Amino acid sequence: MKKKIVLFASVTIALAACQTAPKEDYSWIKKSLDVASAQLKLSAEEVESTGRLPRSIRTGYDMEFLCRQLERDSLTFKDSLRAQPSKEELGNRRLSNVYDWTSGFFPGSLWYAYELTGNDTLKSQAVYYTNLLNPVRYYKGTHDLGFMINCSYGNAERLAPNDTIAAVMKETADNLCGRFNESIGCIRSWDFGTWNFPVIIDNMMNLDLLFNVSKATGDNKYKDVAIKHAVTTMKHHFRPDYTSWHVISYNNDGTVERKQTHQGKNDDSSWARGQAWAVYGYTSCYREVNDTTFLNFAVNIADMIMERVKTEDAIPYWDYDAPVTAETPRDVSAASVTAAAFLELSTMVPDGKKYFDYAEKILKSLSSDAYLAKVGENQGFILMHSVGSLPNGSEIDTPLNYADYYYLEALKRYMDLKKLKIEHGELKVIG
Ligand code: GLY
């Protein structure tokens, strides 16, 4: 008995020695996690009865402002403009159904917040909102299946796996592979529009679902599709300076039909979120495939981003080629995606510190009052000031659920690298 008490005491002392209060000031992380948890819980409660998911806040647009940002005449783009929100909608939460491309981000944010804080309410809410997406397993109409299911069910599989989750992941990956064209070497992105076979740079983000299902099932066919897609995209989607076009449409023989933008300033501009999707996507490919071609490509894109983003706080304007004036909106979503990617990339190269430092700068900016919401404000979203699609007049300078998701993912990666953990409500250094 005495022996047992002594053993218990020494284990307790050893554990205490392993968990210390951090020497650096990480109060910004604690504050961000407190805000994130409170905002997510609030949204989850408020939205639950609708069976829908929080996406953004409805904003309107001013035609003159759009013309100035696009440096175009209204006649050249007025057909693509979305309807202005009604008076009742303006400033209120925009909800989406489960087939919207953003449906996985809210449940995914709840999973990350649960993982980072250990809070059980967040876990129950994550389970509830993830289950809403179950019918997506039968959907074949978009490449966004990867975003939708990997961010929701993918995180559920990591944190609370069961057979249903695995089945949803596999069925969705099968449907995503069904959009792959062998002669073109890509997964088709969209089924709308006049393009023959449109592929957008965002599609690189859908590959993680395929990598995960390959690992879970032991079947390499998913991974093979992902690799072929990444290789074809590397060939056609990038300019010599490593900036990316948004949309490449292919002819049936795999030659390029058109190079365009849908959400950027113009076809040859560098849309900020597109560059972020690109660096994230190739970093993931290197993690999964260990081929240095992908790593070198990710490094070149990352260096281009650091070269091109000239804002003091490292939060990019919505398009790198937008005219910079006092009214030019920044895109926080591009910044959070970049931070998440850079933190992972920082672990893969000998001079990774420069990517880590850049990501840390982004995270500190996002965690400041300039971007982080106050609890109870911002319609329950965590971050302010993103841009969805400026040329469509949609979601300009507003919160976006994917900005929140990748912010939490980046915080998780940052905390893992710094060995930080929340224990009993306190931020501790582990190890
Ligand atoms: N995948 C759509 C976007 O980035 O807006």
Short mmCIF file of C-alpha atoms and ligand atoms in Angstrom, two decimals:
data_model
loop_
_atom_site.label_atom_id
_atom_site.label_comp_id
_atom_site.label_asym_id
_atom_site.label_seq_id
_atom_site.Cartn_x
_atom_site.Cartn_y
_atom_site.Cartn_z
CA MET A 1 0.00 0.00 0.00
CA LYS A 2 2.81 2.34 1.05
CA LYS A 3 4.64 1.49 -2.19
CA LYS A 4 1.55 2.40 -4.22
CA ILE A 5 1.22 5.81 -2.53
CA VAL A 6 4.89 6.55 -3.17
CA LEU A 7 4.50 5.55 -6.83
CA PHE A 8 1.36 7.70 -7.21
CA ALA A 9 3.12 10.67 -5.63
CA SER A 10 6.15 10.37 -7.90
CA VAL A 11 3.97 10.07 -11.04
CA THR A 12 2.04 13.18 -9.97
CA ILE A 13 5.27 15.10 -9.36
CA ALA A 14 6.69 13.95 -12.71
CA LEU A 15 3.52 15.03 -14.54
CA ALA A 16 3.53 18.40 -12.83
CA ALA A 17 7.15 18.85 -13.85
CA CYS A 18 6.15 18.14 -17.49
CA GLN A 19 3.43 20.81 -17.53
CA THR A 20 4.63 24.29 -16.86
CA ALA A 21 3.22 27.75 -17.35
CA PRO A 22 4.67 29.15 -20.62
CA LYS A 23 7.50 31.68 -20.40
CA GLU A 24 6.52 33.45 -23.63
CA ASP A 25 3.34 35.51 -23.60
CA TYR A 26 0.68 33.35 -25.22
CA SER A 27 -2.26 35.20 -23.74
CA TRP A 28 -3.36 35.96 -27.31
CA ILE A 29 -3.92 32.23 -27.89
CA LYS A 30 -5.94 31.78 -24.73
CA LYS A 31 -8.06 34.79 -25.62
CA SER A 32 -8.60 33.54 -29.18
CA LEU A 33 -9.69 30.12 -27.99
CA ASP A 34 -12.05 31.64 -25.44
CA VAL A 35 -13.60 33.85 -28.11
CA ALA A 36 -13.78 31.00 -30.63
CA SER A 37 -15.45 28.61 -28.18
CA ALA A 38 -17.99 31.17 -27.02
CA GLN A 39 -18.86 32.27 -30.56
CA LEU A 40 -19.18 28.72 -31.89
CA LYS A 41 -21.39 27.63 -28.99
CA LEU A 42 -23.59 30.66 -29.46
CA SER A 43 -23.99 30.05 -33.20
CA ALA A 44 -24.62 26.35 -32.69
CA GLU A 45 -27.44 27.08 -30.24
CA GLU A 46 -29.00 29.83 -32.32
CA VAL A 47 -28.97 27.93 -35.59
CA GLU A 48 -29.86 24.43 -34.36
CA SER A 49 -33.60 24.60 -35.01
CA THR A 50 -33.08 25.54 -38.69
CA GLY A 51 -31.20 22.36 -39.71
CA ARG A 52 -28.85 24.68 -41.63
CA LEU A 53 -25.28 25.89 -41.10
CA PRO A 54 -23.77 29.35 -40.53
CA ARG A 55 -21.84 30.56 -43.59
CA SER A 56 -21.32 34.35 -43.41
CA ILE A 57 -23.04 37.68 -42.86
CA ARG A 58 -25.03 39.08 -45.79
CA THR A 59 -23.43 42.18 -47.23
CA GLY A 60 -24.51 44.28 -50.15
CA TYR A 61 -22.30 46.00 -52.72
CA ASP A 62 -21.86 49.35 -54.31
CA MET A 63 -21.45 49.25 -58.09
CA GLU A 64 -19.00 52.16 -58.20
CA PHE A 65 -16.79 50.49 -55.62
CA LEU A 66 -16.79 47.23 -57.59
CA CYS A 67 -15.85 49.08 -60.77
CA ARG A 68 -12.95 50.77 -58.98
CA GLN A 69 -11.65 47.50 -57.51
CA LEU A 70 -12.02 45.60 -60.77
CA GLU A 71 -10.83 48.53 -62.88
CA ARG A 72 -13.67 47.68 -65.23
CA ASP A 73 -16.81 49.14 -66.64
CA SER A 74 -20.05 47.85 -65.09
CA LEU A 75 -21.18 46.60 -68.52
CA THR A 76 -18.47 43.95 -68.57
CA PHE A 77 -19.54 42.17 -65.42
CA LYS A 78 -23.04 43.22 -64.42
CA ASP A 79 -24.51 39.90 -65.63
CA SER A 80 -22.50 37.95 -63.09
CA LEU A 81 -23.67 39.99 -60.10
CA ARG A 82 -25.73 38.31 -57.41
CA ALA A 83 -28.93 39.93 -56.18
CA GLN A 84 -28.49 42.50 -53.44
CA PRO A 85 -29.65 41.17 -50.05
CA SER A 86 -33.08 42.32 -48.93
CA LYS A 87 -33.38 44.87 -46.11
CA GLU A 88 -34.21 42.05 -43.68
CA GLU A 89 -31.24 39.95 -44.80
CA LEU A 90 -28.63 42.72 -44.82
CA GLY A 91 -26.26 42.40 -41.85
CA ASN A 92 -27.79 39.11 -40.74
CA ARG A 93 -26.36 35.62 -40.70
CA ARG A 94 -26.33 33.79 -44.02
CA LEU A 95 -27.15 30.11 -43.51
CA SER A 96 -26.42 27.34 -45.99
CA ASN A 97 -27.88 23.92 -46.64
CA VAL A 98 -25.73 20.81 -46.48
CA TYR A 99 -25.05 20.80 -50.24
CA ASP A 100 -23.33 24.19 -50.12
CA TRP A 101 -19.56 24.00 -50.63
CA THR A 102 -18.99 25.53 -47.17
CA SER A 103 -21.18 23.10 -45.20
CA GLY A 104 -18.26 21.19 -43.63
CA PHE A 105 -16.53 24.18 -42.09
CA PHE A 106 -18.87 24.89 -39.19
CA PRO A 107 -18.86 21.31 -37.88
CA GLY A 108 -15.11 21.22 -38.55
CA SER A 109 -14.58 24.36 -36.47
CA LEU A 110 -16.57 22.80 -33.63
CA TRP A 111 -14.33 19.71 -33.79
CA TYR A 112 -11.16 21.82 -33.67
CA ALA A 113 -12.49 23.94 -30.81
CA TYR A 114 -13.42 20.78 -28.91
CA GLU A 115 -9.97 19.30 -29.57
CA LEU A 116 -8.21 22.44 -28.40
CA THR A 117 -10.27 23.03 -25.27
CA GLY A 118 -11.66 19.62 -24.29
CA ASN A 119 -15.10 21.19 -23.88
CA ASP A 120 -17.85 18.55 -24.11
CA THR A 121 -20.60 20.94 -25.23
CA LEU A 122 -18.51 21.71 -28.30
CA LYS A 123 -18.15 17.99 -28.93
CA SER A 124 -21.92 17.36 -28.78
CA GLN A 125 -22.48 20.29 -31.12
CA ALA A 126 -19.78 18.98 -33.48
CA VAL A 127 -21.51 15.59 -33.59
CA TYR A 128 -24.91 17.17 -34.25
CA TYR A 129 -23.73 19.42 -37.11
CA THR A 130 -21.55 16.69 -38.66
CA ASN A 131 -24.51 14.30 -38.75
CA LEU A 132 -26.53 16.89 -40.67
CA LEU A 133 -24.16 16.32 -43.59
CA ASN A 134 -24.90 12.58 -43.84
CA PRO A 135 -26.94 12.91 -47.09
CA VAL A 136 -23.89 14.44 -48.82
CA ARG A 137 -22.57 10.86 -49.14
CA TYR A 138 -25.01 10.40 -52.08
CA TYR A 139 -24.13 13.70 -53.81
CA LYS A 140 -22.06 13.78 -56.99
CA GLY A 141 -22.63 17.30 -58.30
CA THR A 142 -19.40 19.09 -57.29
CA HIS A 143 -15.69 18.68 -56.54
CA ASP A 144 -16.30 20.44 -53.21
CA LEU A 145 -17.15 17.06 -51.65
CA GLY A 146 -13.63 17.05 -50.23
CA PHE A 147 -14.09 20.35 -48.42
CA MET A 148 -17.54 19.34 -47.21
CA ILE A 149 -16.82 15.88 -45.91
CA ASN A 150 -13.13 15.97 -44.99
CA CYS A 151 -13.53 19.06 -42.78
CA SER A 152 -16.59 17.65 -40.98
CA TYR A 153 -16.45 13.82 -41.05
CA GLY A 154 -12.67 13.88 -41.53
CA ASN A 155 -12.19 15.60 -38.18
CA ALA A 156 -14.85 13.36 -36.61
CA GLU A 157 -12.87 10.35 -37.82
CA ARG A 158 -9.73 11.70 -36.15
CA LEU A 159 -11.40 12.53 -32.85
CA ALA A 160 -14.34 10.13 -32.44
CA PRO A 161 -14.18 7.43 -35.12
CA ASN A 162 -16.94 4.93 -35.89
CA ASP A 163 -18.05 2.77 -38.81
CA THR A 164 -20.62 5.25 -40.15
CA ILE A 165 -18.00 7.98 -40.39
CA ALA A 166 -15.65 5.68 -42.30
CA ALA A 167 -18.47 4.68 -44.68
CA VAL A 168 -19.43 8.31 -45.39
CA MET A 169 -15.78 9.18 -46.09
CA LYS A 170 -15.37 6.25 -48.47
CA GLU A 171 -18.63 6.77 -50.37
CA THR A 172 -17.84 10.45 -50.80
CA ALA A 173 -14.31 9.70 -51.99
CA ASP A 174 -15.80 7.25 -54.54
CA ASN A 175 -18.11 9.99 -55.78
CA LEU A 176 -15.22 12.47 -55.99
CA CYS A 177 -13.17 9.93 -57.98
CA GLY A 178 -16.19 9.58 -60.29
CA ARG A 179 -15.46 13.15 -61.42
CA PHE A 180 -11.91 12.23 -62.46
CA ASN A 181 -11.21 12.12 -66.19
CA GLU A 182 -8.30 9.86 -67.13
CA SER A 183 -7.51 11.55 -70.49
CA ILE A 184 -7.42 14.99 -68.87
CA GLY A 185 -5.79 13.85 -65.65
CA CYS A 186 -8.01 15.98 -63.40
CA ILE A 187 -11.12 15.93 -61.24
CA ARG A 188 -13.84 18.11 -62.76
CA SER A 189 -14.69 21.04 -60.48
CA TRP A 190 -18.01 22.48 -61.59
CA ASP A 191 -21.07 21.34 -63.54
CA PHE A 192 -22.31 24.88 -64.29
CA GLY A 193 -21.07 27.44 -66.81
CA THR A 194 -19.96 27.20 -70.44
CA TRP A 195 -16.54 25.62 -69.82
CA ASN A 196 -15.87 22.19 -71.36
CA PHE A 197 -14.11 20.78 -68.26
CA PRO A 198 -13.44 23.42 -65.59
CA VAL A 199 -10.85 22.82 -62.90
CA ILE A 200 -10.24 25.48 -60.26
CA ILE A 201 -7.17 25.83 -58.07
CA ASP A 202 -9.43 25.35 -55.03
CA ASN A 203 -9.77 21.72 -56.13
CA MET A 204 -6.33 21.00 -54.65
CA MET A 205 -8.07 21.23 -51.26
CA ASN A 206 -10.29 18.23 -52.04
CA LEU A 207 -7.33 15.87 -52.27
CA ASP A 208 -6.95 15.40 -48.50
CA LEU A 209 -10.21 13.43 -48.48
CA LEU A 210 -8.73 11.04 -51.05
CA PHE A 211 -5.46 10.70 -49.15
CA ASN A 212 -7.33 9.97 -45.92
CA VAL A 213 -9.59 7.36 -47.50
CA SER A 214 -6.61 5.65 -49.10
CA LYS A 215 -4.98 5.36 -45.69
CA ALA A 216 -8.18 4.17 -44.00
CA THR A 217 -9.05 1.55 -46.64
CA GLY A 218 -5.55 0.56 -47.75
CA ASP A 219 -6.71 1.13 -51.33
CA ASN A 220 -4.28 3.30 -53.31
CA LYS A 221 -6.76 4.18 -56.06
CA TYR A 222 -7.89 7.33 -54.19
CA LYS A 223 -4.32 8.50 -53.65
CA ASP A 224 -3.46 7.78 -57.30
CA VAL A 225 -6.30 10.04 -58.49
CA ALA A 226 -5.12 12.76 -56.09
CA ILE A 227 -1.54 12.57 -57.36
CA LYS A 228 -2.58 12.66 -61.04
CA HIS A 229 -4.78 15.69 -60.34
CA ALA A 230 -1.95 17.48 -58.52
CA VAL A 231 0.56 16.77 -61.31
CA THR A 232 -1.76 17.98 -64.10
CA THR A 233 -2.62 21.08 -62.08
CA MET A 234 1.07 21.80 -61.54
CA LYS A 235 1.56 21.75 -65.33
CA HIS A 236 -1.27 24.03 -66.39
CA HIS A 237 -2.49 26.14 -63.50
CA PHE A 238 0.67 28.13 -62.77
CA ARG A 239 2.53 31.00 -64.34
CA PRO A 240 6.35 31.12 -64.38
CA ASP A 241 6.31 33.26 -61.20
CA TYR A 242 4.30 30.54 -59.36
CA THR A 243 1.10 32.57 -59.18
CA SER A 244 -1.96 30.58 -60.13
CA TRP A 245 -4.85 31.09 -62.50
CA HIS A 246 -8.21 30.45 -60.90
CA VAL A 247 -10.02 28.42 -63.59
CA ILE A 248 -8.39 26.21 -66.22
CA SER A 249 -10.83 24.55 -68.58
CA TYR A 250 -9.62 21.54 -70.56
CA ASN A 251 -10.60 20.10 -73.93
CA ASN A 252 -11.42 16.39 -73.93
CA ASP A 253 -7.91 15.53 -75.16
CA GLY A 254 -6.35 17.25 -72.16
CA THR A 255 -5.26 20.42 -73.95
CA VAL A 256 -6.21 23.72 -72.34
CA GLU A 257 -9.43 25.32 -73.55
CA ARG A 258 -9.39 28.52 -71.44
CA LYS A 259 -7.52 30.18 -68.57
CA GLN A 260 -9.80 32.46 -66.59
CA THR A 261 -10.90 33.80 -63.28
CA HIS A 262 -14.28 33.53 -61.60
CA GLN A 263 -13.54 35.27 -58.31
CA GLY A 264 -10.41 37.29 -58.98
CA LYS A 265 -9.90 40.78 -60.41
CA ASN A 266 -9.26 39.55 -63.94
CA ASP A 267 -8.07 36.44 -65.77
CA ASP A 268 -4.39 37.24 -65.33
CA SER A 269 -4.54 38.56 -61.79
CA SER A 270 -3.54 36.66 -58.66
CA TRP A 271 -6.63 36.11 -56.56
CA ALA A 272 -5.42 35.95 -52.95
CA ARG A 273 -7.36 32.91 -51.79
CA GLY A 274 -6.36 30.98 -54.90
CA GLN A 275 -2.68 31.39 -53.98
CA ALA A 276 -3.46 30.20 -50.46
CA TRP A 277 -5.31 27.10 -51.72
CA ALA A 278 -2.29 26.35 -53.92
CA VAL A 279 0.36 26.44 -51.18
CA TYR A 280 -1.87 24.46 -48.83
CA GLY A 281 -2.63 21.84 -51.49
CA TYR A 282 0.98 21.14 -52.49
CA THR A 283 2.11 21.07 -48.86
CA SER A 284 -0.51 18.36 -48.23
CA CYS A 285 0.67 16.44 -51.29
CA TYR A 286 4.23 16.38 -49.97
CA ARG A 287 3.03 15.25 -46.53
CA GLU A 288 1.18 12.31 -48.09
CA VAL A 289 3.41 11.35 -51.01
CA ASN A 290 6.91 12.38 -49.87
CA ASP A 291 7.84 13.50 -53.41
CA THR A 292 10.13 16.53 -53.31
CA THR A 293 8.62 17.84 -56.57
CA PHE A 294 5.56 18.75 -54.51
CA LEU A 295 7.67 20.17 -51.69
CA ASN A 296 9.71 22.39 -54.02
CA PHE A 297 6.52 23.56 -55.66
CA ALA A 298 4.96 24.46 -52.31
CA VAL A 299 8.14 26.32 -51.31
CA ASN A 300 8.10 28.34 -54.54
CA ILE A 301 4.45 29.30 -54.03
CA ALA A 302 5.13 30.19 -50.38
CA ASP A 303 8.07 32.41 -51.34
CA MET A 304 5.92 34.09 -53.98
CA ILE A 305 3.21 34.79 -51.36
CA MET A 306 5.71 36.36 -48.96
CA GLU A 307 7.11 38.44 -51.81
CA ARG A 308 3.73 39.61 -53.09
CA VAL A 309 1.83 40.33 -49.86
CA LYS A 310 2.99 43.77 -48.84
CA THR A 311 0.54 44.64 -46.07
CA GLU A 312 2.09 45.47 -42.71
CA ASP A 313 -0.01 42.88 -40.88
CA ALA A 314 0.53 40.12 -43.52
CA ILE A 315 -3.22 39.90 -44.21
CA PRO A 316 -3.49 40.09 -48.02
CA TYR A 317 -5.81 42.26 -50.03
CA TRP A 318 -8.51 40.18 -51.74
CA ASP A 319 -6.50 40.05 -54.99
CA TYR A 320 -2.76 40.77 -55.22
CA ASP A 321 -3.42 42.90 -58.30
CA ALA A 322 -6.31 44.94 -56.90
CA PRO A 323 -5.67 48.68 -56.81
CA VAL A 324 -4.62 49.48 -53.27
CA THR A 325 -6.56 52.34 -51.73
CA ALA A 326 -8.13 52.96 -48.35
CA GLU A 327 -11.25 51.07 -49.46
CA THR A 328 -9.50 47.88 -50.72
CA PRO A 329 -10.74 44.97 -48.60
CA ARG A 330 -8.39 42.43 -47.14
CA ASP A 331 -9.22 38.73 -47.24
CA VAL A 332 -8.81 37.11 -43.85
CA SER A 333 -9.77 33.70 -45.26
CA ALA A 334 -6.69 33.74 -47.54
CA ALA A 335 -4.57 34.62 -44.51
CA SER A 336 -5.87 31.78 -42.33
CA VAL A 337 -5.40 29.20 -45.08
CA THR A 338 -1.86 30.50 -45.65
CA ALA A 339 -1.03 30.36 -41.93
CA ALA A 340 -2.22 26.75 -41.66
CA ALA A 341 -0.19 25.76 -44.74
CA PHE A 342 2.97 27.64 -43.71
CA LEU A 343 3.02 26.04 -40.26
CA GLU A 344 3.03 22.60 -41.82
CA LEU A 345 5.54 23.62 -44.48
CA SER A 346 7.84 25.01 -41.76
CA THR A 347 8.37 21.47 -40.49
CA MET A 348 9.38 20.10 -43.90
CA VAL A 349 12.35 22.25 -44.91
CA PRO A 350 15.65 23.19 -43.21
CA ASP A 351 14.90 26.92 -43.40
CA GLY A 352 11.33 26.42 -42.19
CA LYS A 353 11.61 29.12 -39.54
CA LYS A 354 10.83 31.83 -42.07
CA TYR A 355 7.46 30.14 -42.82
CA PHE A 356 6.80 29.62 -39.13
CA ASP A 357 7.54 33.27 -38.37
CA TYR A 358 5.31 34.44 -41.19
CA ALA A 359 2.45 32.21 -40.01
CA GLU A 360 2.93 33.45 -36.45
CA LYS A 361 2.70 37.02 -37.68
CA ILE A 362 -0.57 36.23 -39.48
CA LEU A 363 -1.99 34.50 -36.42
CA LYS A 364 -1.09 37.40 -34.12
CA SER A 365 -2.70 39.84 -36.55
CA LEU A 366 -5.85 37.73 -36.78
CA SER A 367 -5.99 37.43 -33.01
CA SER A 368 -5.92 41.21 -32.57
CA ASP A 369 -8.96 43.45 -32.18
CA ALA A 370 -8.64 44.40 -35.85
CA TYR A 371 -9.87 40.95 -36.92
CA LEU A 372 -11.01 38.91 -33.89
CA ALA A 373 -14.64 39.46 -32.98
CA LYS A 374 -15.89 40.35 -29.54
CA VAL A 375 -18.01 37.67 -27.87
CA GLY A 376 -21.67 38.13 -28.77
CA GLU A 377 -20.90 40.25 -31.84
CA ASN A 378 -20.20 39.41 -35.49
CA GLN A 379 -23.26 37.10 -35.69
CA GLY A 380 -21.33 34.41 -33.84
CA PHE A 381 -18.41 34.21 -36.29
CA ILE A 382 -14.86 34.30 -34.94
CA LEU A 383 -13.09 36.52 -37.46
CA MET A 384 -14.14 39.61 -39.42
CA HIS A 385 -13.06 40.97 -42.82
CA SER A 386 -12.98 38.27 -45.48
CA VAL A 387 -14.01 38.42 -49.12
CA GLY A 388 -16.01 35.65 -50.79
CA SER A 389 -16.40 36.76 -54.40
CA LEU A 390 -15.97 40.43 -55.15
CA PRO A 391 -16.69 40.26 -58.92
CA ASN A 392 -20.02 38.60 -58.08
CA GLY A 393 -20.80 41.25 -55.46
CA SER A 394 -20.95 38.45 -52.92
CA GLU A 395 -19.68 38.40 -49.31
CA ILE A 396 -17.44 41.44 -49.41
CA ASP A 397 -15.69 42.38 -46.16
CA THR A 398 -17.61 39.92 -44.05
CA PRO A 399 -16.96 36.92 -41.81
CA LEU A 400 -16.72 33.56 -43.60
CA ASN A 401 -16.99 30.14 -41.95
CA TYR A 402 -13.88 28.90 -43.77
CA ALA A 403 -11.77 31.79 -42.47
CA ASP A 404 -12.75 30.62 -38.98
CA TYR A 405 -12.05 26.96 -39.78
CA TYR A 406 -8.53 27.46 -41.11
CA TYR A 407 -7.76 29.93 -38.31
CA LEU A 408 -8.55 27.19 -35.77
CA GLU A 409 -6.58 24.65 -37.78
CA ALA A 410 -3.62 27.04 -37.84
CA LEU A 411 -3.91 27.64 -34.08
CA LYS A 412 -3.93 23.88 -33.54
CA ARG A 413 -0.80 23.46 -35.68
CA TYR A 414 0.88 26.38 -33.90
CA MET A 415 0.05 24.98 -30.46
CA ASP A 416 1.30 21.53 -31.44
CA LEU A 417 4.61 22.95 -32.66
CA LYS A 418 5.01 25.03 -29.51
CA LYS A 419 3.80 22.10 -27.35
CA LEU A 420 0.99 24.18 -25.88
CA LYS A 421 -2.17 22.71 -24.43
CA ILE A 422 -5.20 23.87 -22.51
CA GLU A 423 -5.40 21.96 -19.20
CA HIS A 424 -8.25 22.76 -16.79
CA GLY A 425 -8.80 26.08 -18.54
CA GLU A 426 -5.11 27.10 -18.33
CA LEU A 427 -2.59 27.26 -21.16
CA LYS A 428 0.35 24.96 -20.38
CA VAL A 429 3.58 23.90 -22.05
CA ILE A 430 3.73 20.11 -22.26
CA GLY A 431 7.00 18.18 -22.13
N1 GLY B 1 -13.90 27.37 -53.25
C1 GLY B 1 -14.52 28.61 -53.42
C2 GLY B 1 -13.78 29.75 -52.86
O1 GLY B 1 -12.63 29.69 -52.50
O2 GLY B 1 -14.39 30.79 -52.77
#
